[in-house]
Coordinates of C-alpha atoms and ligand atoms in Angstrom, one line a residue:
X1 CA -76.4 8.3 -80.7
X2 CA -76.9 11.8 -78.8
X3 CA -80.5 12.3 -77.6
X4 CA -81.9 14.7 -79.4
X5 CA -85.3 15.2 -77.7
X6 CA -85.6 18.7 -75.0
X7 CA -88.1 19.9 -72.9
X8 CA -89.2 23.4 -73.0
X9 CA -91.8 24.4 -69.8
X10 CA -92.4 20.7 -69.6
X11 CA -93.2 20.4 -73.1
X12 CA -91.0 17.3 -74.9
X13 CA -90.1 18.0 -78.7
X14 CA -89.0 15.1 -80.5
X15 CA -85.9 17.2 -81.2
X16 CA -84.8 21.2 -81.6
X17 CA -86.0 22.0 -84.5
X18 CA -89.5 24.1 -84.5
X19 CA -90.9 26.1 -87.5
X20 CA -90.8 29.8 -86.9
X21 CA -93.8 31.8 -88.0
X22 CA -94.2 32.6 -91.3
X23 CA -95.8 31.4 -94.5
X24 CA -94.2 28.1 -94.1
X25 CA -96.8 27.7 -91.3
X26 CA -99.5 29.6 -92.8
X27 CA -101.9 27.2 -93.0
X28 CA -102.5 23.5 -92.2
X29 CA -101.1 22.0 -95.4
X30 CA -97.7 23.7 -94.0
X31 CA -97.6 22.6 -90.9
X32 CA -98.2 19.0 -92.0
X33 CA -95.7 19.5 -94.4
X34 CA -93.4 20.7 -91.5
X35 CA -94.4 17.8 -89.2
X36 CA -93.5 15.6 -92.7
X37 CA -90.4 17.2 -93.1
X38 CA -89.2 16.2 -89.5
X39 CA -89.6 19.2 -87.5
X40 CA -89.7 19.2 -83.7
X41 CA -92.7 21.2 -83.1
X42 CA -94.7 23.6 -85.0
X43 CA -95.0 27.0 -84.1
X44 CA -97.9 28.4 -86.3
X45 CA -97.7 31.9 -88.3
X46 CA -99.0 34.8 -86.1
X47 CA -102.7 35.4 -86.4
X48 CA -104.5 38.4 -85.2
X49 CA -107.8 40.2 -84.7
X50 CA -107.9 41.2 -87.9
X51 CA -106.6 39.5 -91.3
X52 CA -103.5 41.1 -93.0
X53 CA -103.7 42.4 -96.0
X54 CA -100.1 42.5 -97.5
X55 CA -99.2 45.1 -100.5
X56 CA -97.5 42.2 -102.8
X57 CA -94.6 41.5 -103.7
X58 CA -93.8 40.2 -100.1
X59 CA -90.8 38.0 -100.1
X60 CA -87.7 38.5 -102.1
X61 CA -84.1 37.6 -101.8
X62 CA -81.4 39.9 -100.9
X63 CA -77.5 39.9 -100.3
X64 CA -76.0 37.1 -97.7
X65 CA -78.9 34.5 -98.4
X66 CA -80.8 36.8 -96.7
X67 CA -84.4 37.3 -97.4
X68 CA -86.4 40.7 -97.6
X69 CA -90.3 40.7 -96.5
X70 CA -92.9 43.2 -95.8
X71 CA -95.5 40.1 -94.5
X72 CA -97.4 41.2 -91.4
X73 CA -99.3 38.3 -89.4
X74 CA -101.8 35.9 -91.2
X75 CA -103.9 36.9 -93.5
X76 CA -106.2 34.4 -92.7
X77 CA -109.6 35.1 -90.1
X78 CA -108.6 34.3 -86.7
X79 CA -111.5 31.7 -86.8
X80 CA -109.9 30.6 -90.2
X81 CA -107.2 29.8 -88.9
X82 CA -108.7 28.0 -85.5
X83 CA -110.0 25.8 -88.0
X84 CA -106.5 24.8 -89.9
X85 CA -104.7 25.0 -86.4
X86 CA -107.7 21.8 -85.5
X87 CA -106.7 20.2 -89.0
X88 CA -103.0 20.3 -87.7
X89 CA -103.9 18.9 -84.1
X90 CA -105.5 16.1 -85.7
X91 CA -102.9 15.2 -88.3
X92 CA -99.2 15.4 -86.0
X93 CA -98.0 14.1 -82.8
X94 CA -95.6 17.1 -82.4
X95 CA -96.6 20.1 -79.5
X96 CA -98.3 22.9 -81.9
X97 CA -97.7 26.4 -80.5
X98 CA -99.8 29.1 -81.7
X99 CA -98.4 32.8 -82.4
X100 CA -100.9 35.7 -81.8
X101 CA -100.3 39.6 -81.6
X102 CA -100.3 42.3 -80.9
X103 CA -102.4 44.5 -78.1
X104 CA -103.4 43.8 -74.7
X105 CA -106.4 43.6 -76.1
X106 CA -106.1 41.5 -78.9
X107 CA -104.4 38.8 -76.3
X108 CA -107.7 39.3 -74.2
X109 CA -109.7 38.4 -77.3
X110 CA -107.3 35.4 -79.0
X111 CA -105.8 33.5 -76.1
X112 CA -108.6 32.3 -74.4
X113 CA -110.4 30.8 -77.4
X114 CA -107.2 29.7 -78.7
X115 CA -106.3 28.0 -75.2
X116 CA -110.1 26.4 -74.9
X117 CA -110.5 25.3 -78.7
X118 CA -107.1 24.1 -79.9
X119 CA -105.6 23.0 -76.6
X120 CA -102.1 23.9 -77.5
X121 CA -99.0 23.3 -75.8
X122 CA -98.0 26.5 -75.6
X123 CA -98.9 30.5 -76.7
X124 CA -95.6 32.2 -78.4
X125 CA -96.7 36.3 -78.9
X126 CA -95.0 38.7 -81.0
X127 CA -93.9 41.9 -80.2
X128 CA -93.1 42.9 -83.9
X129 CA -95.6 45.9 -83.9
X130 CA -95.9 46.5 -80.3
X131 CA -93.3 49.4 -80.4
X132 CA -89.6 49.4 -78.6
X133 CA -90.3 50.7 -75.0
X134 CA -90.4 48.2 -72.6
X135 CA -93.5 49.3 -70.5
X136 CA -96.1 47.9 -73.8
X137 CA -94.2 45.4 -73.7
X138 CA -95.0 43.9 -70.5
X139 CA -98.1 45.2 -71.1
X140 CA -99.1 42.5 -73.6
X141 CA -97.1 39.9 -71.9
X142 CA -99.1 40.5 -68.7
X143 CA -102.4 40.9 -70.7
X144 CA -101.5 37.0 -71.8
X145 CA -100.3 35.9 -68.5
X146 CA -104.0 36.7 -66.9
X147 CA -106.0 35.2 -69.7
X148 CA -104.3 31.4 -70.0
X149 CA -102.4 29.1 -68.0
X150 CA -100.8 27.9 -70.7
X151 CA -97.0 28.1 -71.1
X152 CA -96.1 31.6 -72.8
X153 CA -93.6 32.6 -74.8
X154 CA -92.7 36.2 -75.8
X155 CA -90.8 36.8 -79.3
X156 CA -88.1 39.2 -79.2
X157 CA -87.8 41.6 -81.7
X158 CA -83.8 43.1 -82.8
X159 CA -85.4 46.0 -83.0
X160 CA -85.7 46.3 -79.2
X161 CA -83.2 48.9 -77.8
X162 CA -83.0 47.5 -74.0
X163 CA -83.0 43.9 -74.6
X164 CA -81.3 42.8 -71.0
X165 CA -83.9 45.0 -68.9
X166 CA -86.8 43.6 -71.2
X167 CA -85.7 40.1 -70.5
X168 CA -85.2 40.5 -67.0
X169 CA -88.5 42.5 -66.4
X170 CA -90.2 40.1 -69.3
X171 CA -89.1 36.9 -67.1
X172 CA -91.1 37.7 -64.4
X173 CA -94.2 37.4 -66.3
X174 CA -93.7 34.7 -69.6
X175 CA -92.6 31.6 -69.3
X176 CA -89.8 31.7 -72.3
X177 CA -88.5 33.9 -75.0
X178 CA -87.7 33.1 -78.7
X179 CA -85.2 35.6 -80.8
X180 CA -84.9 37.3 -82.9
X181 CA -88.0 38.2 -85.2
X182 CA -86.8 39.8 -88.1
X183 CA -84.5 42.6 -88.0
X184 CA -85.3 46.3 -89.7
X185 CA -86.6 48.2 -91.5
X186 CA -84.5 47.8 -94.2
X187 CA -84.4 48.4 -98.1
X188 CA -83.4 47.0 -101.5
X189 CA -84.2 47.8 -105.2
X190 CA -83.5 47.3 -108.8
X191 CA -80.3 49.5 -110.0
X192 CA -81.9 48.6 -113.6
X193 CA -85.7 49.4 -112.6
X194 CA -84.7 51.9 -109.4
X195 CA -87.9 50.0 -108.4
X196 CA -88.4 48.7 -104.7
X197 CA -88.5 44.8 -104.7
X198 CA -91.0 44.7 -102.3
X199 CA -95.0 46.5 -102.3
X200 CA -94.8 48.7 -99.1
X201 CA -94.8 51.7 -98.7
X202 CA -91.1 52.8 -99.7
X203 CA -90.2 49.4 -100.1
X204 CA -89.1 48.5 -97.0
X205 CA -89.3 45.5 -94.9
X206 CA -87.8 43.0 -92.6
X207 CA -84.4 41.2 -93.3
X208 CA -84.0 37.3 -92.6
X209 CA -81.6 34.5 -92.7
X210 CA -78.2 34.0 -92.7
X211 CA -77.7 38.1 -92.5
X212 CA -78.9 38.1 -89.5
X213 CA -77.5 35.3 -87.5
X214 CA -74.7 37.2 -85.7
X215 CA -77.6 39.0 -84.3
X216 CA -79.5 36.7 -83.5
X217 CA -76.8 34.8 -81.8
X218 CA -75.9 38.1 -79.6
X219 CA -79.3 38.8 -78.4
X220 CA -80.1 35.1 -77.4
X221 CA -76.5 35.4 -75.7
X222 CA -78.2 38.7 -73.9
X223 CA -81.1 37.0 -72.6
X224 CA -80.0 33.9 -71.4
X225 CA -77.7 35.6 -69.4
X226 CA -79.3 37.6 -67.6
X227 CA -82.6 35.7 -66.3
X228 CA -83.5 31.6 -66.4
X229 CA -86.2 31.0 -68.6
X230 CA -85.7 28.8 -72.0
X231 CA -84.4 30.9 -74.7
X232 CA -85.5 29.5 -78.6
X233 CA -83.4 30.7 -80.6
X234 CA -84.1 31.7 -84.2
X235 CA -82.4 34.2 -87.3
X236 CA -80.6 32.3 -90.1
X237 CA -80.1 28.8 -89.5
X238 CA -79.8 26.6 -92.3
X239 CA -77.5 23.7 -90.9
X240 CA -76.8 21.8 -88.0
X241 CA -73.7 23.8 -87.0
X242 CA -75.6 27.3 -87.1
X243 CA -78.2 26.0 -84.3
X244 CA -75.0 24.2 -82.5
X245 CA -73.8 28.2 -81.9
X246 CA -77.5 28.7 -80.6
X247 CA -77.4 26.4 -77.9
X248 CA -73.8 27.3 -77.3
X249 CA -75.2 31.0 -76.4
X250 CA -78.1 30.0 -74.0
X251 CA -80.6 28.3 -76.8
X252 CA -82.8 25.6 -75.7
X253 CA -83.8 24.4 -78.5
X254 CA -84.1 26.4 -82.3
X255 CA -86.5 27.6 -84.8
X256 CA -86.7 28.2 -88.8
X257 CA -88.4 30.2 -91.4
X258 CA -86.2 31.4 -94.4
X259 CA -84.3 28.2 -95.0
X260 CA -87.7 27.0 -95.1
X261 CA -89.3 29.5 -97.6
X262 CA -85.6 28.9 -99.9
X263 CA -85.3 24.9 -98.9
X264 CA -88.9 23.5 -98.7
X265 CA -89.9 21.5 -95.5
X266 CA -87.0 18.9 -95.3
X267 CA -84.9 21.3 -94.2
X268 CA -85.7 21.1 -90.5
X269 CA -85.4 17.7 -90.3
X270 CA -82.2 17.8 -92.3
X271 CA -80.9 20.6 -89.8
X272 CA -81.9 18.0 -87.1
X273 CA -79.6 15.3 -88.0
X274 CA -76.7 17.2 -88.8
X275 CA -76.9 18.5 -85.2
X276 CA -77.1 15.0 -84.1
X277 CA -74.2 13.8 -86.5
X278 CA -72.1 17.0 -84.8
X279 CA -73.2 15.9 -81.2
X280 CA -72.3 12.3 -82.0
X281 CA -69.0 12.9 -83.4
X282 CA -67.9 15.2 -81.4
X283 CA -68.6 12.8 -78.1
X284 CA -72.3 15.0 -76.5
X285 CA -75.0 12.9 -75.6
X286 CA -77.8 15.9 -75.4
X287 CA -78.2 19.1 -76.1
X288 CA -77.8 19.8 -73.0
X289 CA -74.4 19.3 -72.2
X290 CA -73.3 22.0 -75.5
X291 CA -75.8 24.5 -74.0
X292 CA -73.9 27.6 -72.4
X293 CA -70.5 26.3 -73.8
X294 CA -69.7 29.6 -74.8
X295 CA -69.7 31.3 -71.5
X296 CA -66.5 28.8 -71.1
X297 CA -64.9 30.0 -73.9
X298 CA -65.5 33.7 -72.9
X299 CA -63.7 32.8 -69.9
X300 CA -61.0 30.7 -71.1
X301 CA -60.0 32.6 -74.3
X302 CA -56.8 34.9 -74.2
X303 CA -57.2 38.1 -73.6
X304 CA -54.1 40.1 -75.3
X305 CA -53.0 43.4 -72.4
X306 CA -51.2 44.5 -75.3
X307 CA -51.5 44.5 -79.0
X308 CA -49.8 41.1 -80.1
X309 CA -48.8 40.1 -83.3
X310 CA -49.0 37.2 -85.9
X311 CA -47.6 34.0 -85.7
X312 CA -47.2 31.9 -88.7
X313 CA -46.1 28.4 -87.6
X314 CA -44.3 28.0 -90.7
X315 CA -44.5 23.7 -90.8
X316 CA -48.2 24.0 -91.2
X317 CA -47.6 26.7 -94.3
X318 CA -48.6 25.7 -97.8
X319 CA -47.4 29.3 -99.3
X320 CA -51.2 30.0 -100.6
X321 CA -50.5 33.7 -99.9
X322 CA -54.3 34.4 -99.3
X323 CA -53.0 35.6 -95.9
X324 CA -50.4 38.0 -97.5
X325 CA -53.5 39.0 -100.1
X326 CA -56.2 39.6 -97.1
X327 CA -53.3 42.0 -95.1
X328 CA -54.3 45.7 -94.8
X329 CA -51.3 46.7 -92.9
X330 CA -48.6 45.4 -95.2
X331 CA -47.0 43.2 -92.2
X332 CA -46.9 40.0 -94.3
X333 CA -44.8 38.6 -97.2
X334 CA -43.6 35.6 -98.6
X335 CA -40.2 34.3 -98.5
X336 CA -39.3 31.0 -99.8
X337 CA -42.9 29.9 -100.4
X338 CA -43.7 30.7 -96.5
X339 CA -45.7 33.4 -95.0
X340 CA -43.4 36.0 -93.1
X341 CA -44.6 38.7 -90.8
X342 CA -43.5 42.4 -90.1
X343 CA -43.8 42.8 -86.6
X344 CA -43.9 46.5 -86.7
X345 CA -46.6 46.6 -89.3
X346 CA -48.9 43.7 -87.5
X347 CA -52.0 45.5 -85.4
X348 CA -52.9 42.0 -84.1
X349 CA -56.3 42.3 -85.9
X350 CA -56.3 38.7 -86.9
X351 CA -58.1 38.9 -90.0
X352 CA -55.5 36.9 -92.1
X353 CA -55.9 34.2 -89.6
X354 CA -59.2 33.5 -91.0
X355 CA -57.9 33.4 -94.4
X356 CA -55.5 30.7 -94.1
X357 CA -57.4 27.3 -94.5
X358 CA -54.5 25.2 -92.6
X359 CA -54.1 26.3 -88.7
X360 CA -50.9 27.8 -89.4
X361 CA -51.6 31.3 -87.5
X362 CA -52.4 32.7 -84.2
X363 CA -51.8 35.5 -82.3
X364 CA -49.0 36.2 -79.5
X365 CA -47.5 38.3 -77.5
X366 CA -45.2 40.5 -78.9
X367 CA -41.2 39.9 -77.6
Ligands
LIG1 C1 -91.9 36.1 -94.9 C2 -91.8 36.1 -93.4 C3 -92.9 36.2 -92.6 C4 -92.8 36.2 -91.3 N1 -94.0 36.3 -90.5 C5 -93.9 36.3 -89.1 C6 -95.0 36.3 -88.3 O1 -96.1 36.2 -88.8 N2 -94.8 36.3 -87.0 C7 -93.6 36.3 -86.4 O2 -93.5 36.3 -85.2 N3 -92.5 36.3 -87.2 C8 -92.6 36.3 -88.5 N4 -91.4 36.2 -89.3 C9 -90.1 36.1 -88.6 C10 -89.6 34.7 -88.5 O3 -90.5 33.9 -87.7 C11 -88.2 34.7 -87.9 O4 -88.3 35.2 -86.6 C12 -87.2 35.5 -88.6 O5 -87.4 35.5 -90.0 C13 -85.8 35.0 -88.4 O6 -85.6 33.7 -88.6 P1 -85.1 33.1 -90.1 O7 -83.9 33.7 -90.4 O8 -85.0 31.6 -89.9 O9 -86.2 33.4 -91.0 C14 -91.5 36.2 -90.7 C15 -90.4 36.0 -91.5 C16 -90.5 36.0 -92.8 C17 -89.3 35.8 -93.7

């Protein structure tokens, strides 16, 4: 069986798996729930100064399993929520991170209290509302740096124009990062209503989930390659094989929210044993060894100095004709229940590739 544990800045989670902030952490009952559901560590919904107060509706679903929100950070006191983070300390033998925001100020205020009360294992900050230049940034991550000794983490927002040169300048002063918070603004409605589906202000809010793993997996590709702190990674992840592709881009270990809001609890430590069932059958013993995988398949994959064209290996054919269906460019057929390909109308694009369920394309050089 693969190990599944990881250390993060000396911390040891039980596996990958952490909650990501949000209302499945939002109080202690969630994140005993989260601890019952099998999670590595909790990582507690961001609490501020000042309790939110959140025009309702703010969750609803949107296209690609995504999830639409115009949440802030806790509505709950910040000494409110000391209180449920103590309940949580006292209930789970998992590291507990809390998430504050969002001002130098405000980590002046939080951290120490935070850092003396609960005793956490770590600090995670968001830099949702802190604005997309990099100098406010670092700011706030400095601002935490001189009030604990605690490990910090700073969350990443998609919205953040420069992400390299943040993480490079960022790693000087944190300890880790986690990305992607969720990505935006954005908008959906009611074609029957017109209405908004959400309460702000023109109904916009923040995408989450599946939508936005591709995004998610670049900018956690970004940052681990560019400086050497731990990278969580988080945006859509609902199964074992989505966090695999984190750890393949730089991920130390992984976090959830949406599939937790849609799936209940269970689902982190569902997502933890399929990434042990893929480890074990595919002959890992840790996380470790998949980590950074990709950078070898950067390197080894074939780069085309001219446009190629489609192969159809024509053994492995089935005559589905999906392939021929999916073609733009008119460059494939069937003959004899077998795919055939034009080689003057092929572009190489490779989209029917991924329509054909049986291996039985790839791209080549042209003859
Ligand atoms: C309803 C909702 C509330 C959220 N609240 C917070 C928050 O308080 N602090 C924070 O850093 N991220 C917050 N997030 C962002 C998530 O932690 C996470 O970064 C993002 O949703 C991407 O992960 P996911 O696709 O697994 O949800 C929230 C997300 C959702 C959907």
């Amino acid at each position: 069986m693969a190990k599944m544990e990881v250390e993060v800045n000396g911390i040891r989670f039980r596996n990958p798996v952490l909650t990501a902030a949000g209302p499945n952490v939002m109080d202690a009952e969630h994140m005993i729930g989260a601890f019952k559901g099998g999670v590595g560590g909790i990582v507690s919904k961001t609490v501020s100064v000042r309790p939110a107060h959140d025009r309702r509706p703010t969750i609803r679903k949107t296209v690609c399993r995504g999830l639409v929100n115009c949440e802030t950070w806790s509505e709950l006191s910040f000494e409110q929520m000391i209180e449920e983070l103590l309940k949580v300390k006292e209930s789970v033998d998992v590291p507990l991170i809390v998430s504050i925001g969002y001002s130098p100020d405000d980590m002046r205020k939080l951290a120490p209290v935070i850092e003396r009360e609960v005793q956490p294992d770590a600090i995670e900050f968001s830099t949702h509302y802190t604005g997309k230049d990099i100098e406010p940034l670092l700011a706030v991550a400095s601002a935490l740096r001189e009030s604990v000794e605690l490990p910090i983490w700073m969350k990443i927002s998609p919205n953040t124009p420069n992400i390299e040169e943040l993480a490079v300048q960022a790693s000087k002063i944190v300890d880790g990062f986690v990305a992607i918070n969720s990505f935006g603004p954005v908008l959906d409605f009611d074609i029957e209503t017109f209405e908004p589906v959400l309460g702000s202000d023109y109904g916009q809010g923040w995408l989450s989930g599946q939508a936005i793993l591709p995004i998610a997996l670049r900018i956690v590709y970004q940052i681990a390659s560019v400086q050497d702190k731990p990278v969580i990674g988080v945006g859509g992840i609902e199964k074992g094989k989505d966090a695999i592709k984190f750890f393949m881009v730089g991920a130390s270990a992984v976090q959830i929210c949406s599939a937790a809001i849609r799936y209940g609890h269970n689902i982190y430590g569902k997502v933890a044993s399929e990434i042990e069932k893929w480890l074990d059958e595919h002959g890992y013993s840790s996380i470790d060894e998949i980590r950074n995988l990709y950078r070898e398949g950067l390197k080894k994959r074939r780069v085309f100095e001219n446009v190629p064209v489609m192969f159809v290996d024509e053994e492995k054919c089935t005559g589905c004709t999906l392939c021929v269906r999916a073609c733009m460019h008119g460059a494939l057929y069937m003959e004899n229940k077998v795919a055939k390909v034009i080689p003057e109308n092929c572009i190489g694009c490779g989209y029917c590739q991924d329509m054909c369920n049986f291996d039985a394309m790839y791209l080549v050089d042209r003859t």
